[in-house]
């Protein structure tokens, strides 16, 4: 049995607190007195010059001691003899006039020098005063008293520094992944004419979100390494809490921001200019706006039943340009058939119904012979990249409606697109006429919005398609995720019929992929699954292939080139499809 002897008092208290008037709170005392007294003896010493000491010396018959000054005076009054004179002369010759400070024989008129302690000596000039720290208060004209005291020993003082250190440790730990992200290029692409691969990089997970599904992904347009993740559930029988997380590629081990929610998060969108503002839609029909600059976990704006919240889950939200009064606003679409505009005015959200979707066809008979139109359930929407008033809405019935902000009671066009719900619909980043859609009916379709009846391309992926996304660097490249855990990447300029990459990216077979997003700058994608994980993957060179430049010839670059590349494909398909429409 090991026993360690320490100087600490085992009986000393460890939880003493004192009230700090400077910080206005109780603070524990870190330094507790460890002194333990084992023996005490009261002494009876007396000062030798006191009256009691003189009486005791007289009683004991002891001679009273003479002070040193009296002996010096007697020596001075005594006449010098011949021997003394000779001795003084010899001392003068040997000492050369030096005086010994400890000698009793000093010259008359010169004060005695004070003896110093050679072992504990300090000069007055070296003794400085350390002023104690005091509380400073400032009284403002508004009679508001602000106390500016020295910050206490709190972890918040080192929060920024600790985050930087955490990133450094993480990047050193996963240095091989960081090197692959920056420099690795798959050499096997040189031996494959068209096909490419996806290199797994970081995997993002949060322990408290393991039982939730990834319901939304969105990159920050200002900080290219930051992205938001919405967590909830697509199963209406398992609805409960949700979570909003923000990750950085610089630290894959822990989220940068965490916002727990009472209802499941179904969609989110980050403002392009004000990157700290996020619009979020919930399963309970509410929409909210979060501000990353605020320390609290609550949103700065949130809709309620009084302010026009949706009655069904909100499936998508999108920020729009500021209105005439420079107020921020965003749109939302829900299963209740409403497309709503939300404006941030002071401390509240002001809603405006843009359009109410209805199913074309027979009208339902209500009570007392009233005819009620059947409401269509909106599941997704997207706004045109160049014409901001034009937008598309996908529905649960498989139709896609082309709408305008200026016409609230009329649809511009309706496309009979899919046999099941439209999970995503997105305009092309470059070509103004092209959009893409995906559905749970296993298909991905590319449309020209000027041609109503048939799509330009149709791809069967042999599984329900959860999401699809256009690439930001090419007008002909897109990627989709399916419920069997695979990522499909297509490049129409290389192969119009098959995917140039089809790769499983999940460890477990039953894991379903739900969402996918391209990074706006780096050649990577992120995919989310129904287990709360987000995986980042790097595109190989064949998946982002650019035309080879000939010697002495520079190829044109820019969005016009991408528009021409897509237009070339559409021209090959339009003529036979128009003939087919005429025959019908």
XYZ file of C-alpha atoms in Angstrom:
584
model
C 0.000 0.000 0.000
C 1.589 3.231 -1.127
C 1.291 6.185 1.212
C 2.362 9.656 0.218
C 3.237 12.260 2.804
C 2.233 15.791 1.787
C 2.204 19.152 3.476
C -1.536 19.588 2.955
C -3.817 19.605 5.954
C -6.422 16.829 5.439
C -8.824 18.643 7.779
C -8.643 21.944 5.901
C -11.926 22.886 4.121
C -11.955 22.717 0.330
C -15.191 24.546 -0.532
C -14.938 27.945 1.113
C -16.496 30.763 -0.929
C -16.341 34.507 -0.466
C -18.486 37.223 -1.993
C -16.553 39.282 -4.578
C -17.824 42.850 -4.721
C -15.804 43.382 -7.894
C -17.552 40.594 -9.842
C -20.794 40.648 -7.791
C -20.838 36.910 -7.237
C -19.562 34.252 -4.871
C -16.115 32.912 -5.798
C -14.366 29.820 -4.377
C -11.113 30.475 -2.530
C -8.272 28.677 -4.260
C -5.661 29.179 -1.530
C -6.737 27.636 1.801
C -4.458 27.928 4.837
C -2.786 24.540 5.329
C -1.022 25.491 8.610
C -1.681 23.111 11.526
C -0.386 24.136 15.025
C 0.747 21.169 17.113
C 2.455 22.917 20.116
C 2.093 26.374 21.706
C 4.182 27.686 24.626
C 3.764 31.199 25.989
C 7.163 32.809 26.787
C 8.168 35.199 29.648
C 10.959 37.207 28.083
C 11.414 40.819 29.246
C 13.155 43.730 27.590
C 16.475 44.373 29.346
C 15.847 48.137 29.609
C 12.376 47.771 31.114
C 11.641 48.488 34.788
C 10.749 44.893 35.507
C 14.125 43.717 34.131
C 16.013 46.225 36.320
C 14.128 45.101 39.428
C 14.923 41.438 38.724
C 18.657 42.217 38.179
C 18.755 44.202 41.418
C 17.019 41.389 43.291
C 19.503 38.815 41.937
C 22.493 41.103 42.669
C 23.620 41.383 39.039
C 25.565 44.456 37.871
C 23.663 46.651 35.486
C 25.128 46.685 31.942
C 26.470 49.967 30.579
C 25.403 51.051 27.144
C 27.993 51.335 24.349
C 27.726 55.142 24.206
C 28.777 55.491 27.839
C 31.907 53.411 27.272
C 32.833 55.546 24.291
C 32.467 58.732 26.332
C 34.728 57.342 29.111
C 37.397 56.494 26.579
C 37.312 59.984 25.107
C 37.574 61.675 28.537
C 40.608 59.595 29.588
C 43.945 61.358 28.806
C 46.146 59.677 26.294
C 49.396 58.152 27.560
C 52.641 57.744 25.671
C 51.828 54.190 24.773
C 48.413 55.184 23.527
C 49.859 57.931 21.376
C 52.360 55.581 19.814
C 49.618 53.030 19.199
C 47.436 55.658 17.567
C 50.302 56.727 15.332
C 50.927 53.155 14.221
C 47.266 52.684 13.449
C 47.228 55.871 11.427
C 50.142 54.722 9.335
C 48.741 51.263 8.724
C 45.132 52.321 8.047
C 46.080 55.365 5.996
C 43.220 57.321 7.555
C 40.527 54.623 6.988
C 37.781 54.294 9.551
C 36.349 50.965 10.563
C 32.621 51.261 10.927
C 32.526 48.564 13.588
C 35.215 50.231 15.760
C 34.201 51.868 19.008
C 36.965 54.490 18.772
C 35.479 57.063 16.441
C 36.298 60.674 16.075
C 34.257 63.112 18.078
C 31.457 64.840 16.156
C 30.964 61.978 13.641
C 27.769 59.939 14.047
C 27.953 56.195 14.364
C 27.249 54.312 11.160
C 24.252 51.980 11.259
C 25.146 48.351 10.778
C 23.314 46.498 8.001
C 22.266 42.887 7.913
C 24.527 41.262 5.316
C 22.112 38.345 4.836
C 18.811 40.251 4.512
C 19.548 43.581 2.901
C 17.491 45.716 0.557
C 17.835 49.332 -0.444
C 14.975 51.765 -0.285
C 15.377 52.634 -3.984
C 14.628 49.058 -5.018
C 11.408 48.829 -3.022
C 8.516 49.607 -5.426
C 4.803 49.662 -4.671
C 2.392 47.496 -6.713
C -0.931 49.249 -6.843
C -3.901 46.909 -6.261
C -6.421 46.383 -9.083
C -9.595 48.379 -8.585
C -13.055 48.425 -10.153
C -13.557 51.302 -12.582
C -17.071 52.671 -13.059
C -18.302 55.198 -15.624
C -21.471 57.204 -15.115
C -23.194 58.058 -18.399
C -25.610 60.958 -18.855
C -28.466 58.477 -19.223
C -27.898 57.458 -15.574
C -26.813 54.039 -16.746
C -23.978 52.662 -14.631
C -21.536 50.428 -16.539
C -19.078 48.387 -14.605
C -15.906 47.622 -16.527
C -13.931 45.267 -14.392
C -11.067 42.987 -15.210
C -12.443 39.768 -16.765
C -12.586 36.766 -14.493
C -10.842 33.478 -15.026
C -13.367 32.107 -17.503
C -13.011 29.773 -20.479
C -14.623 32.364 -22.749
C -11.409 34.404 -22.672
C -9.537 31.668 -24.503
C -12.389 30.422 -26.707
C -10.927 31.832 -29.929
C -7.405 30.690 -29.116
C -8.566 27.205 -28.146
C -10.520 26.909 -31.409
C -7.410 27.788 -33.412
C -5.352 25.267 -31.460
C -8.061 22.654 -32.001
C -7.934 23.244 -35.759
C -4.146 22.936 -35.739
C -4.285 19.659 -33.829
C -7.009 18.324 -36.137
C -5.122 19.243 -39.285
C -1.975 17.594 -37.918
C -3.950 14.484 -36.977
C -5.611 14.202 -40.394
C -2.715 15.605 -42.363
C -2.931 12.841 -44.984
C -6.537 13.828 -45.787
C -5.582 17.510 -45.994
C -2.782 16.647 -48.410
C -5.174 14.585 -50.550
C -7.673 17.441 -50.597
C -5.042 19.885 -51.784
C -2.773 17.889 -54.080
C -3.952 14.340 -54.841
C -5.087 13.575 -58.382
C -6.156 10.043 -59.297
C -3.562 8.772 -61.775
C -5.861 5.974 -62.926
C -7.920 8.537 -64.868
C -5.186 8.613 -67.483
C -5.970 4.988 -68.379
C -9.752 5.511 -68.379
C -11.113 7.487 -71.280
C -14.301 8.742 -69.660
C -14.912 7.252 -66.222
C -13.806 8.938 -63.011
C -13.750 8.242 -59.278
C -14.650 9.910 -55.984
C -11.987 10.063 -53.270
C -13.423 10.029 -49.708
C -12.035 12.853 -47.565
C -13.459 13.972 -44.210
C -16.495 12.508 -42.507
C -18.490 14.863 -40.326
C -20.558 13.563 -37.422
C -21.981 14.817 -34.140
C -22.739 12.342 -31.364
C -26.021 13.976 -30.356
C -27.326 13.826 -33.953
C -26.755 10.149 -34.764
C -30.447 9.227 -34.774
C -31.421 12.121 -37.041
C -31.378 12.266 -40.837
C -29.589 14.888 -42.895
C -32.489 16.868 -44.344
C -30.616 19.870 -45.788
C -27.135 20.929 -46.951
C -25.965 24.406 -47.929
C -22.525 25.916 -48.561
C -21.589 29.374 -47.341
C -20.905 31.549 -50.402
C -18.522 33.867 -48.555
C -16.535 31.389 -46.464
C -16.014 28.526 -48.907
C -14.962 25.999 -46.232
C -18.119 26.453 -44.123
C -21.415 24.635 -44.716
C -24.684 24.181 -42.856
C -26.424 20.894 -42.080
C -30.097 20.517 -41.214
C -31.108 17.451 -39.190
C -34.586 16.032 -38.716
C -36.614 13.066 -39.951
C -38.589 12.249 -43.086
C -40.667 9.653 -41.201
C -43.807 11.338 -39.897
C -44.120 8.679 -37.159
C -40.699 9.582 -35.706
C -40.979 13.324 -35.425
C -39.369 15.123 -32.523
C -36.363 17.322 -31.983
C -34.039 18.630 -34.676
C -30.678 20.285 -34.956
C -28.863 22.888 -37.033
C -25.088 22.425 -37.347
C -22.273 24.287 -39.078
C -19.054 22.524 -40.021
C -15.752 23.759 -41.424
C -13.347 21.786 -43.594
C -10.630 22.984 -41.206
C -12.111 20.990 -38.319
C -14.092 17.838 -39.044
C -14.231 16.594 -35.438
C -16.682 19.111 -33.977
C -19.214 21.620 -35.367
C -18.419 25.326 -35.398
C -22.010 26.236 -34.420
C -24.781 24.151 -32.821
C -28.453 25.142 -32.663
C -30.843 22.571 -31.115
C -34.471 22.886 -32.234
C -37.764 21.607 -30.843
C -38.995 20.510 -34.284
C -37.118 18.755 -37.065
C -35.229 20.962 -39.540
C -36.376 20.224 -43.110
C -34.544 22.903 -45.126
C -32.130 25.811 -44.798
C -30.562 28.524 -46.932
C -27.605 30.830 -46.152
C -27.753 34.429 -47.338
C -25.240 35.055 -50.148
C -24.130 38.518 -49.019
C -24.917 38.421 -45.282
C -23.373 35.030 -44.637
C -24.306 35.084 -40.948
C -28.064 34.964 -41.680
C -29.803 31.613 -42.219
C -33.389 30.914 -43.172
C -34.700 27.612 -41.794
C -37.918 25.658 -42.352
C -39.297 23.166 -39.810
C -41.528 20.126 -39.884
C -44.182 21.866 -37.770
C -44.690 24.557 -40.458
C -42.653 27.337 -38.843
C -39.902 29.293 -40.553
C -37.121 31.049 -38.663
C -34.023 33.171 -39.190
C -30.843 32.505 -37.220
C -27.953 34.920 -36.742
C -24.495 33.409 -36.223
C -23.332 36.603 -34.541
C -25.739 36.071 -31.650
C -24.560 33.939 -28.752
C -27.957 32.467 -27.893
C -29.391 29.282 -29.411
C -32.739 30.893 -30.252
C -33.606 32.387 -33.676
C -33.868 36.145 -34.085
C -37.088 35.758 -36.121
C -39.682 32.982 -36.063
C -43.164 32.662 -37.508
C -46.162 31.743 -35.372
C -49.796 30.857 -35.945
C -50.668 34.551 -35.663
C -48.081 35.577 -38.248
C -49.133 33.116 -40.959
C -47.045 29.997 -40.362
C -47.554 27.010 -42.639
C -49.859 24.235 -41.516
C -47.680 21.477 -42.998
C -43.916 20.817 -43.210
C -41.797 23.446 -44.964
C -39.771 21.671 -47.648
C -37.619 24.491 -48.996
C -36.630 28.108 -48.311
C -34.719 30.539 -50.562
C -33.335 34.030 -49.899
C -34.274 36.748 -52.393
C -32.969 40.201 -53.205
C -33.920 42.975 -50.781
C -37.184 44.726 -51.482
C -37.678 48.426 -52.311
C -37.360 49.383 -48.635
C -34.093 47.402 -48.333
C -35.726 44.779 -46.141
C -34.384 41.233 -46.283
C -36.866 38.621 -47.485
C -37.049 34.945 -48.385
C -39.567 32.500 -49.867
C -40.852 29.183 -48.565
C -42.913 26.305 -49.969
C -44.912 23.785 -47.960
C -47.203 20.775 -48.274
C -50.137 23.070 -47.528
C -49.845 24.366 -51.122
C -48.717 27.892 -50.223
C -45.684 29.711 -51.590
C -45.059 32.490 -49.089
C -42.767 35.529 -49.037
C -41.373 36.456 -45.608
C -40.020 39.964 -44.960
C -37.808 40.851 -41.996
C -39.337 44.035 -40.563
C -37.939 45.238 -37.226
C -38.565 42.369 -34.813
C -41.120 40.317 -36.724
C -41.684 38.343 -39.907
C -44.320 39.764 -42.232
C -45.792 37.185 -44.631
C -47.338 37.551 -48.071
C -48.940 34.658 -49.952
C -47.461 34.616 -53.447
C -49.428 31.707 -54.872
C -51.633 28.821 -53.732
C -51.149 25.609 -55.678
C -54.177 23.545 -56.739
C -54.576 20.269 -58.544
C -55.850 20.612 -62.080
C -58.880 18.464 -62.766
C -62.120 17.724 -60.931
C -63.093 19.946 -58.030
C -63.936 18.357 -54.696
C -67.492 18.668 -53.407
C -67.556 20.185 -49.934
C -70.313 20.461 -47.354
C -73.675 21.873 -48.431
C -72.742 21.612 -52.090
C -69.717 23.928 -51.848
C -67.046 23.296 -54.425
C -63.502 23.364 -52.979
C -60.416 23.137 -55.186
C -57.963 20.421 -54.176
C -54.729 21.907 -52.907
C -51.481 20.644 -54.378
C -48.625 19.829 -52.005
C -45.454 21.747 -52.812
C -42.232 19.811 -52.190
C -39.468 21.907 -53.810
C -38.848 25.090 -55.749
C -36.073 27.143 -57.333
C -35.729 30.653 -58.739
C -34.323 31.525 -62.145
C -30.690 32.652 -62.078
C -31.171 35.599 -64.460
C -34.911 36.365 -64.307
C -35.554 36.725 -60.581
C -39.370 36.827 -60.795
C -39.552 33.403 -62.524
C -39.554 30.240 -60.410
C -40.429 26.546 -60.570
C -42.405 24.558 -57.990
C -42.351 20.764 -57.717
C -45.354 19.008 -56.192
C -46.157 15.761 -54.453
C -48.296 14.738 -57.434
C -45.232 14.681 -59.718
C -45.993 17.921 -61.583
C -43.759 20.959 -61.965
C -45.361 24.410 -62.195
C -43.674 27.445 -63.722
C -44.805 30.517 -61.799
C -44.197 34.250 -61.572
C -44.076 36.527 -58.552
C -46.381 38.950 -60.358
C -49.240 36.464 -60.991
C -50.663 35.031 -57.796
C -53.717 33.375 -59.333
C -52.306 31.922 -62.530
C -49.660 29.336 -63.421
C -47.477 30.117 -66.440
C -46.915 26.471 -67.337
C -47.383 22.966 -65.941
C -45.088 20.027 -66.740
C -46.279 16.458 -66.123
C -42.825 15.444 -64.999
C -42.848 12.374 -62.724
C -45.054 9.580 -61.441
C -44.169 10.288 -57.801
C -43.244 13.322 -55.706
C -40.689 15.746 -57.143
C -37.846 15.716 -54.594
C -35.800 18.497 -56.214
C -36.010 20.950 -59.109
C -33.111 23.267 -60.009
C -32.270 25.723 -62.769
C -28.978 25.381 -64.622
C -26.292 27.824 -63.430
C -25.384 28.858 -67.005
C -28.108 28.124 -69.546
C -31.267 30.204 -68.965
C -33.668 27.654 -70.473
C -32.576 24.430 -68.788
C -33.639 22.943 -65.464
C -33.329 19.507 -63.875
C -35.688 17.475 -61.692
C -35.536 14.230 -59.737
C -38.122 12.018 -58.089
C -38.703 8.905 -56.047
C -39.790 7.202 -59.284
C -36.062 6.468 -59.902
C -35.653 9.078 -62.655
C -33.707 12.273 -63.276
C -34.977 14.502 -66.092
C -33.539 17.557 -67.829
C -35.991 20.029 -69.326
C -36.101 22.973 -71.681
C -38.763 25.199 -70.129
C -39.851 26.384 -73.598
C -40.833 22.793 -74.495
C -43.722 21.593 -72.362
C -44.463 18.014 -73.304
C -41.257 15.965 -73.154
C -37.924 16.308 -71.330
C -34.630 16.668 -73.146
C -32.968 13.849 -71.204
C -34.274 11.074 -68.967
C -32.026 8.894 -66.794
C -33.153 5.840 -64.813
C -30.955 5.301 -61.722
C -32.602 2.038 -60.513
C -33.406 3.502 -57.081
C -35.330 6.391 -55.575
C -33.436 9.636 -56.187
C -33.119 11.807 -53.073
C -31.445 14.890 -54.518
C -29.729 16.279 -57.611
C -27.354 19.215 -58.116
C -25.741 21.047 -61.024
C -21.992 21.609 -60.879
C -20.836 25.244 -60.564
C -17.977 24.819 -63.067
C -19.718 23.173 -66.062
C -23.158 23.498 -67.621
C -23.265 19.798 -68.563
C -22.158 18.170 -65.281
C -24.604 17.164 -62.553
C -24.686 14.657 -59.691
C -27.472 12.745 -57.949
C -27.770 10.542 -54.858
C -30.020 7.503 -54.474
C -31.444 5.577 -51.555
C -29.140 2.599 -52.232
C -26.155 4.660 -51.039
C -24.672 5.555 -54.446
C -23.516 8.817 -56.010
C -24.056 9.220 -59.763
C -22.071 11.841 -61.709
C -22.982 12.697 -65.320
C -21.285 14.841 -67.932
C -23.552 15.273 -70.953
C -20.724 16.567 -73.124
C -18.852 13.279 -72.579
C -21.654 10.723 -72.402
C -25.330 11.491 -72.941
C -26.568 8.050 -71.899
C -24.614 6.758 -68.915
C -22.975 8.109 -65.791
C -19.224 8.635 -65.917
C -19.075 7.775 -62.210
C -21.323 5.514 -60.167
C -19.899 4.838 -56.726
C -21.203 3.646 -53.336
C -20.019 5.972 -50.573
C -21.645 4.489 -47.440
C -20.277 1.768 -45.176
C -23.597 0.074 -44.382
C -25.897 -1.233 -47.093
C -29.117 0.004 -45.491
C -27.866 3.592 -45.288
C -29.806 5.929 -47.572
C -28.301 9.063 -49.109
C -30.580 12.088 -48.836
C -28.792 15.214 -50.142
C -25.817 16.366 -52.218
C -24.127 19.724 -52.814
C -21.158 20.916 -54.905
C -18.631 23.239 -53.301
C -18.681 26.613 -55.131
C -14.860 26.713 -55.498
C -13.124 23.462 -54.566
C -13.538 20.227 -56.610
C -15.405 18.424 -53.839
C -18.982 17.430 -53.022
C -20.703 16.686 -49.719
C -23.419 14.061 -49.294
C -25.688 13.458 -46.314
C -27.409 10.255 -45.229
C -30.255 9.149 -42.961
C -27.877 8.373 -40.062
C -26.751 11.969 -39.533
C -23.378 11.648 -41.306
C -21.971 14.032 -43.911
C -19.210 12.728 -46.180
C -16.952 14.888 -48.341
C -15.625 13.487 -51.629
C -13.088 14.803 -54.114
C -13.830 14.620 -57.837
C -11.152 12.976 -59.945
C -9.785 14.837 -63.030
C -12.108 13.004 -65.447
C -15.161 14.298 -63.566
C -14.084 17.900 -64.066
C -12.423 17.545 -67.433
C -11.864 20.662 -69.506
C -11.102 20.819 -73.242
C -7.425 20.433 -74.053
C -5.700 23.524 -75.370
C -3.719 23.186 -78.557
C -0.259 24.613 -78.795
C -0.320 28.313 -79.549
C -4.111 28.456 -79.258
C -6.078 29.666 -76.260
C -9.573 28.307 -75.823
C -12.302 30.803 -74.915
C -13.434 30.767 -71.300
C -16.353 32.125 -69.343
C -20.081 31.497 -68.973
C -20.691 32.072 -72.681
C -18.678 28.949 -73.446
C -20.759 26.884 -71.033
C -23.997 28.214 -72.526
C -22.813 27.292 -76.018
C -21.823 23.806 -74.855
C -25.305 23.094 -73.495
C -27.007 24.744 -76.482
C -25.121 22.441 -78.821
C -26.614 19.418 -77.051
C -30.117 20.866 -77.084
C -29.997 21.549 -80.811
C -29.346 17.868 -81.469
C -32.469 16.911 -79.531
C -34.995 19.625 -80.337
C -35.805 18.752 -83.970
C -36.758 15.086 -83.508
C -38.688 15.905 -80.340
C -40.644 18.686 -82.066
C -41.574 16.274 -84.862
C -42.670 13.773 -82.238
C -44.868 16.390 -80.588
C -46.494 17.264 -83.922
C -47.337 13.615 -84.566
C -49.019 13.399 -81.164
